[in-house]
JSON list of C-alpha atoms in Angstrom, two decimals:
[
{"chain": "A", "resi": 609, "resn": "UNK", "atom": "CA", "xyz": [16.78, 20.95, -17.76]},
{"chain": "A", "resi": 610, "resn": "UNK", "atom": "CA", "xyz": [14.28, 21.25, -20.96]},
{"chain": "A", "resi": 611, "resn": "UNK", "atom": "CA", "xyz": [14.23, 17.96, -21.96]},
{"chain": "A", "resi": 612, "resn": "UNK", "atom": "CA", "xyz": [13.95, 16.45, -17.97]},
{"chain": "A", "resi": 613, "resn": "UNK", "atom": "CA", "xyz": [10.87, 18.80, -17.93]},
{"chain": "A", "resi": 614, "resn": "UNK", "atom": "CA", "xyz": [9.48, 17.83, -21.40]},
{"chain": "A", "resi": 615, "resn": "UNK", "atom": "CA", "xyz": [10.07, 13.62, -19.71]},
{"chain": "A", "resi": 616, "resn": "UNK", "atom": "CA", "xyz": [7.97, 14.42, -16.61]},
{"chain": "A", "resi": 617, "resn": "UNK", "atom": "CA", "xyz": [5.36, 16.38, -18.81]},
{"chain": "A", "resi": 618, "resn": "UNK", "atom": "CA", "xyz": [4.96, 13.28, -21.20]},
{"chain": "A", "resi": 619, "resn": "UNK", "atom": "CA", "xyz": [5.46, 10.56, -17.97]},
{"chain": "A", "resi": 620, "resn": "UNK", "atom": "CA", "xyz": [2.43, 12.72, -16.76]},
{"chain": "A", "resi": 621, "resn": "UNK", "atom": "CA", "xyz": [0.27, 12.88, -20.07]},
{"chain": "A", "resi": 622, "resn": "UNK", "atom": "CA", "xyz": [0.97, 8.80, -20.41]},
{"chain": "A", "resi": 623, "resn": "UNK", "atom": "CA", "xyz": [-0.21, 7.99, -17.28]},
{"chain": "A", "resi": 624, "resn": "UNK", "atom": "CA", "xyz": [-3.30, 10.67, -17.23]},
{"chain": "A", "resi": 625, "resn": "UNK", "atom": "CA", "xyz": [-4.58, 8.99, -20.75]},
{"chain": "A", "resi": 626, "resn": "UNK", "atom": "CA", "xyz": [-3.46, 5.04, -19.56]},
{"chain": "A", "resi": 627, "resn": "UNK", "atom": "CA", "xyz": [-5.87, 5.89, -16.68]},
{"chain": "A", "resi": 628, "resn": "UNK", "atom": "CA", "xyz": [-8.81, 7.74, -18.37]},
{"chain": "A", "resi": 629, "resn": "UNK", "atom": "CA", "xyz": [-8.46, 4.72, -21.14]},
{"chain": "A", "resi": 630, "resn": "UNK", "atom": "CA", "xyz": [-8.66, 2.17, -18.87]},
{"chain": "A", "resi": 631, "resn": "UNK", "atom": "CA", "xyz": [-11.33, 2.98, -16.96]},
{"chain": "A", "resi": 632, "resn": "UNK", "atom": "CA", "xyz": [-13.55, 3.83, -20.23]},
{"chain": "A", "resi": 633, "resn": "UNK", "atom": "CA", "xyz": [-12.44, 0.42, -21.33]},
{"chain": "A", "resi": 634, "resn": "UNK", "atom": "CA", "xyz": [-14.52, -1.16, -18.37]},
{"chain": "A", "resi": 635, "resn": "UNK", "atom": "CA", "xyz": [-17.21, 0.86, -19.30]},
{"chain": "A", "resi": 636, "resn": "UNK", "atom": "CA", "xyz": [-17.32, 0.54, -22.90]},
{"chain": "A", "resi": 637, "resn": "UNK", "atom": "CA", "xyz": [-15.19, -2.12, -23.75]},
{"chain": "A", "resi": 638, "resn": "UNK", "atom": "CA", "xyz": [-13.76, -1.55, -27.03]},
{"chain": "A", "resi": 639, "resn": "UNK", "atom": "CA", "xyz": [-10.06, -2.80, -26.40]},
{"chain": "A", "resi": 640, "resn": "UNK", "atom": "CA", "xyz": [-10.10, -6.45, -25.50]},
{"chain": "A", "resi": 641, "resn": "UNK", "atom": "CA", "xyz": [-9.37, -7.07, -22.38]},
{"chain": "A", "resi": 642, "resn": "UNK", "atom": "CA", "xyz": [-9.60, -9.36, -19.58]},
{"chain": "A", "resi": 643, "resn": "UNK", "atom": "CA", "xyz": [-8.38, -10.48, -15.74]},
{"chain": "A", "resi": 644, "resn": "UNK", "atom": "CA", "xyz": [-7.37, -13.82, -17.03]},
{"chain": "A", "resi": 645, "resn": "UNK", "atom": "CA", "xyz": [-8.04, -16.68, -15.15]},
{"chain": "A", "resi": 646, "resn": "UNK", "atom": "CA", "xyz": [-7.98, -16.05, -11.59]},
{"chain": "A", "resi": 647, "resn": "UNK", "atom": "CA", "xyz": [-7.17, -17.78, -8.44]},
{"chain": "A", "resi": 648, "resn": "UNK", "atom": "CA", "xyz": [-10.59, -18.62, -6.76]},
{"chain": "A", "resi": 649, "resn": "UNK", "atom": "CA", "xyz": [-9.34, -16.14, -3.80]},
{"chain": "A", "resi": 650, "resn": "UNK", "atom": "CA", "xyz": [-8.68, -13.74, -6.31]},
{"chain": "A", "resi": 651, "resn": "UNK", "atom": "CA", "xyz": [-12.09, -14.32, -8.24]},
{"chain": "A", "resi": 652, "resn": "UNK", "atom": "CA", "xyz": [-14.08, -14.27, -4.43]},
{"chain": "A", "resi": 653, "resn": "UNK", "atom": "CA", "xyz": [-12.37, -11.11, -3.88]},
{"chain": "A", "resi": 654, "resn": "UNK", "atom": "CA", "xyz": [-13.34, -9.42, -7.14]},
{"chain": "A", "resi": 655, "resn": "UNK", "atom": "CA", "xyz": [-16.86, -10.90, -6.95]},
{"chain": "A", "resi": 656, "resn": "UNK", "atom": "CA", "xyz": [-17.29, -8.99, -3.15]},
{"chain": "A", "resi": 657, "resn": "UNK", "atom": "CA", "xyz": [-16.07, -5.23, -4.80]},
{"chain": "A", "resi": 658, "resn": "UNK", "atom": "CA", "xyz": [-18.15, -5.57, -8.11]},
{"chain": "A", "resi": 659, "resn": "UNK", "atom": "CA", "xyz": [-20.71, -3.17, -6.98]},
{"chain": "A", "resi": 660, "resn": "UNK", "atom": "CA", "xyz": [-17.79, -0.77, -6.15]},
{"chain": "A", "resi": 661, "resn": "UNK", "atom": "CA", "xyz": [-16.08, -0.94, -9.78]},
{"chain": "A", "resi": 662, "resn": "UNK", "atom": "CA", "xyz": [-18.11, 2.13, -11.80]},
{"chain": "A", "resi": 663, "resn": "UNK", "atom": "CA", "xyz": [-17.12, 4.68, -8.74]},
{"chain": "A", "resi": 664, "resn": "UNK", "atom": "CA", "xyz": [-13.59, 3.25, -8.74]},
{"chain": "A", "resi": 665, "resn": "UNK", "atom": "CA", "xyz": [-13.38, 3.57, -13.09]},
{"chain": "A", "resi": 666, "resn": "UNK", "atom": "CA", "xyz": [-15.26, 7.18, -12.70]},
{"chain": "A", "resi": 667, "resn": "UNK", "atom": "CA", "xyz": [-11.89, 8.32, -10.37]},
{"chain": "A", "resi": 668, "resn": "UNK", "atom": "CA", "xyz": [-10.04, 6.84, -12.25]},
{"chain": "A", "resi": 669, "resn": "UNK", "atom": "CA", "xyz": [-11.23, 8.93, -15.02]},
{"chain": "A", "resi": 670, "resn": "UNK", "atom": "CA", "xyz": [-11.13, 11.93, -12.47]},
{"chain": "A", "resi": 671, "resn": "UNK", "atom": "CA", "xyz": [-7.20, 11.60, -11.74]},
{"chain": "A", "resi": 672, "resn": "UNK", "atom": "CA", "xyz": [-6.72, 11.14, -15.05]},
{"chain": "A", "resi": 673, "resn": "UNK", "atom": "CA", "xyz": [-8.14, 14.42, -16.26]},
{"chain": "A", "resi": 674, "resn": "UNK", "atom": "CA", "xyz": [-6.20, 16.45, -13.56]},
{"chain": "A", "resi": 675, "resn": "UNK", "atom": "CA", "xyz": [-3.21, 14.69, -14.53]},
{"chain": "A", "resi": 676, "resn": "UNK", "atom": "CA", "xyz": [-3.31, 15.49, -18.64]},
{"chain": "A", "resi": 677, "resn": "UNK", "atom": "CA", "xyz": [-4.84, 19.05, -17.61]},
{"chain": "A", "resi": 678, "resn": "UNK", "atom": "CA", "xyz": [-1.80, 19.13, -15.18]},
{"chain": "A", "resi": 679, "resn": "UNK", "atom": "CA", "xyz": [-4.28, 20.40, -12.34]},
{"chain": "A", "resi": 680, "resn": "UNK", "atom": "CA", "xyz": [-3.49, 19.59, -8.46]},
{"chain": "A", "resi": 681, "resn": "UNK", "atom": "CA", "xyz": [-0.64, 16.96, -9.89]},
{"chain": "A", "resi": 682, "resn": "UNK", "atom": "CA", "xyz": [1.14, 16.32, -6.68]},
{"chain": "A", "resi": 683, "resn": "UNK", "atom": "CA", "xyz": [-1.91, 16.02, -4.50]},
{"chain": "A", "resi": 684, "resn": "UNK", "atom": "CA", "xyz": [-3.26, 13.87, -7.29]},
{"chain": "A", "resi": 685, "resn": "UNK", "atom": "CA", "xyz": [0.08, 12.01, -7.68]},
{"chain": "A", "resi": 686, "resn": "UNK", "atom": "CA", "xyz": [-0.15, 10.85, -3.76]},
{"chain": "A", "resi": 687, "resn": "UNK", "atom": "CA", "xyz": [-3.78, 9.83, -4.08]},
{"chain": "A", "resi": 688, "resn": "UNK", "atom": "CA", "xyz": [-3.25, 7.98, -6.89]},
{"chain": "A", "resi": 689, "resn": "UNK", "atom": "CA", "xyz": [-0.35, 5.91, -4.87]},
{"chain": "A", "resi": 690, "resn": "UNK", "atom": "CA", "xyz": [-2.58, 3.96, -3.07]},
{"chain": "A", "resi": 691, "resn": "UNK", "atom": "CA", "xyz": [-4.82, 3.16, -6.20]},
{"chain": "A", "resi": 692, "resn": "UNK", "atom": "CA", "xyz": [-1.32, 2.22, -7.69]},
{"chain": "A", "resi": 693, "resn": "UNK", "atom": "CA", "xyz": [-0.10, -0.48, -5.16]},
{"chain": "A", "resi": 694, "resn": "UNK", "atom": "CA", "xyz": [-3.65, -1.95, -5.07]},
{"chain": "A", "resi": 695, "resn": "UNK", "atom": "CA", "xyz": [-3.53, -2.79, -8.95]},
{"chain": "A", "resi": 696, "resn": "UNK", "atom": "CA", "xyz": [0.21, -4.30, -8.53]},
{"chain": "A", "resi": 697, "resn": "UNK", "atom": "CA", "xyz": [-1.42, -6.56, -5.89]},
{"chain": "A", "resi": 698, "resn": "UNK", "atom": "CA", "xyz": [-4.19, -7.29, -7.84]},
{"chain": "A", "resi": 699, "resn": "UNK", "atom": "CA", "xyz": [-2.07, -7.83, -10.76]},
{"chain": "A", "resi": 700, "resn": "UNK", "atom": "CA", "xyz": [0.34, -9.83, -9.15]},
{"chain": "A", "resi": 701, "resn": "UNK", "atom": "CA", "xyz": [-2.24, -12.43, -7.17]},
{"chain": "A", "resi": 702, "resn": "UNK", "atom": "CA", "xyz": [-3.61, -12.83, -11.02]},
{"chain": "A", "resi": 703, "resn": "UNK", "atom": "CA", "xyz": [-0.89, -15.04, -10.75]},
{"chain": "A", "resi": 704, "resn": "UNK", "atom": "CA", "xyz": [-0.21, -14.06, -14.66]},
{"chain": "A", "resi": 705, "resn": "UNK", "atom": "CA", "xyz": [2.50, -11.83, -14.59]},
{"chain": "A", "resi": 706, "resn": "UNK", "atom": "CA", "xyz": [2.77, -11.35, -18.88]},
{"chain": "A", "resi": 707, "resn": "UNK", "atom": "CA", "xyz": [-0.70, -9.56, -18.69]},
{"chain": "A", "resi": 708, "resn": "UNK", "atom": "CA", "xyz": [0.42, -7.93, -15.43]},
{"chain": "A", "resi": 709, "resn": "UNK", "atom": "CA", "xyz": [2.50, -5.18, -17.26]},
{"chain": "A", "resi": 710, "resn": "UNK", "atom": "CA", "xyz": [-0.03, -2.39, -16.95]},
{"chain": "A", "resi": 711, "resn": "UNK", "atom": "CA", "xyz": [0.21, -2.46, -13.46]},
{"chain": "A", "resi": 712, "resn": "UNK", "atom": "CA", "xyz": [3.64, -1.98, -13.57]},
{"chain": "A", "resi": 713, "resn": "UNK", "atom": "CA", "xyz": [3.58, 0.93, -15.76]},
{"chain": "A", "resi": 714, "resn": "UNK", "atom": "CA", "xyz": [1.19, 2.53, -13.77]},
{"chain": "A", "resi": 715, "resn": "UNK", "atom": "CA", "xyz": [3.29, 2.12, -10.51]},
{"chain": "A", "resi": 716, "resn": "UNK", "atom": "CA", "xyz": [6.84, 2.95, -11.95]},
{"chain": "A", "resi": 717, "resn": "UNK", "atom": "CA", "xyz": [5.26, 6.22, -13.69]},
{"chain": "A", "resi": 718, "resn": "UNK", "atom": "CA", "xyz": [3.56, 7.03, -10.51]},
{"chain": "A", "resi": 719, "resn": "UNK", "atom": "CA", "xyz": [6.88, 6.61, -8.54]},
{"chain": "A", "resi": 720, "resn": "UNK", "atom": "CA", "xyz": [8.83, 8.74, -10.97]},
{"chain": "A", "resi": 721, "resn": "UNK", "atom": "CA", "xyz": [6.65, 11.97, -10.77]},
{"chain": "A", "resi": 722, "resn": "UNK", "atom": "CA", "xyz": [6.39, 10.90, -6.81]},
{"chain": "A", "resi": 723, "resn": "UNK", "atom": "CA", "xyz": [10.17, 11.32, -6.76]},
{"chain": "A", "resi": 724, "resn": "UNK", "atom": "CA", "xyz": [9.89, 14.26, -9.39]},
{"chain": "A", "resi": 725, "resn": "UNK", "atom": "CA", "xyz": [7.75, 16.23, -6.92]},
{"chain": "A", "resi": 726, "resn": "UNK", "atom": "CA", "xyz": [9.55, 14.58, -3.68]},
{"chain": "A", "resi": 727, "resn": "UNK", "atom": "CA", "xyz": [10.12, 18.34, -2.56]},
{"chain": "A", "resi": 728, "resn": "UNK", "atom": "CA", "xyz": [6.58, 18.99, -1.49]},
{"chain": "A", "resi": 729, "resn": "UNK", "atom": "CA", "xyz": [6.25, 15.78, 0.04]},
{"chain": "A", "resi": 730, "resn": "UNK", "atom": "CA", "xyz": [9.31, 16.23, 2.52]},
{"chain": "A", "resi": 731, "resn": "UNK", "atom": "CA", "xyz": [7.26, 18.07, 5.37]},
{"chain": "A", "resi": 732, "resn": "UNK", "atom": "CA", "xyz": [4.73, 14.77, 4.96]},
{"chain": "A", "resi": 733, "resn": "UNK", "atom": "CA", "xyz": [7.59, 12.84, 6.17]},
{"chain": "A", "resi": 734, "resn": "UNK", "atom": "CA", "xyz": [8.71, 15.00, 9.49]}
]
């Protein structure tokens, strides 16, 4: 029961940095990084929510906090969901599915410690 504890801990620590990293990333930019080459949809699309980006990387940073502090994790777990699914779409219209694979971290980590805390959730669901 220790070490399933000690998992869920790290699972949460992982994803609390990956966040708070990659949104000072966008800021700052000192890991190389990039989007690839886009789909002109997909480059349209991230052209109309530019102006939104900083408020979007400042939450980021926000969940991220509560998550390594381990403050308000399941209610931060559920809010993060949505954030979650729209960087797999995102990822996944890229069209470049190699570069895609911190989306899918984020999302499977996110569903584990969804499932981890599934308890709370349950009256959600009535």
């Amino acid at each position: 029961m220790r070490s399933r504890t000690s998992l869920y801990m790290a699972l949460r620590i992982v994803l609390g940095l990956f966040l708070i990293l990659y949104a000072l990333n966008r800021f700052f930019h000192f890991l190389p990084s990039t989007y690839g080459t886009m789909p002109e949809l997909t480059q349209d699309f991230l052209d109309s929510v530019a102006v939104y980006l900083p408020a979007l990387y400042i939450f980021e940073i926000i969940i991220g906090l509560f998550l390594v502090f381990n403050k308000w994790t399941p209610f931060i777990l559920i809010v993060l969901a949505p954030l979650s699914v729209a960087f797999l779409i995102f990822s996944i219209a890229n069209g470049e599915f190699a570069k895609a694979w911190p989306a899918f971290v984020v999302g499977f980590i996110n569903l584990v410690l969804v499932i981890r805390w599934w308890g709370l959730y349950r009256p959600l669901f009535k």
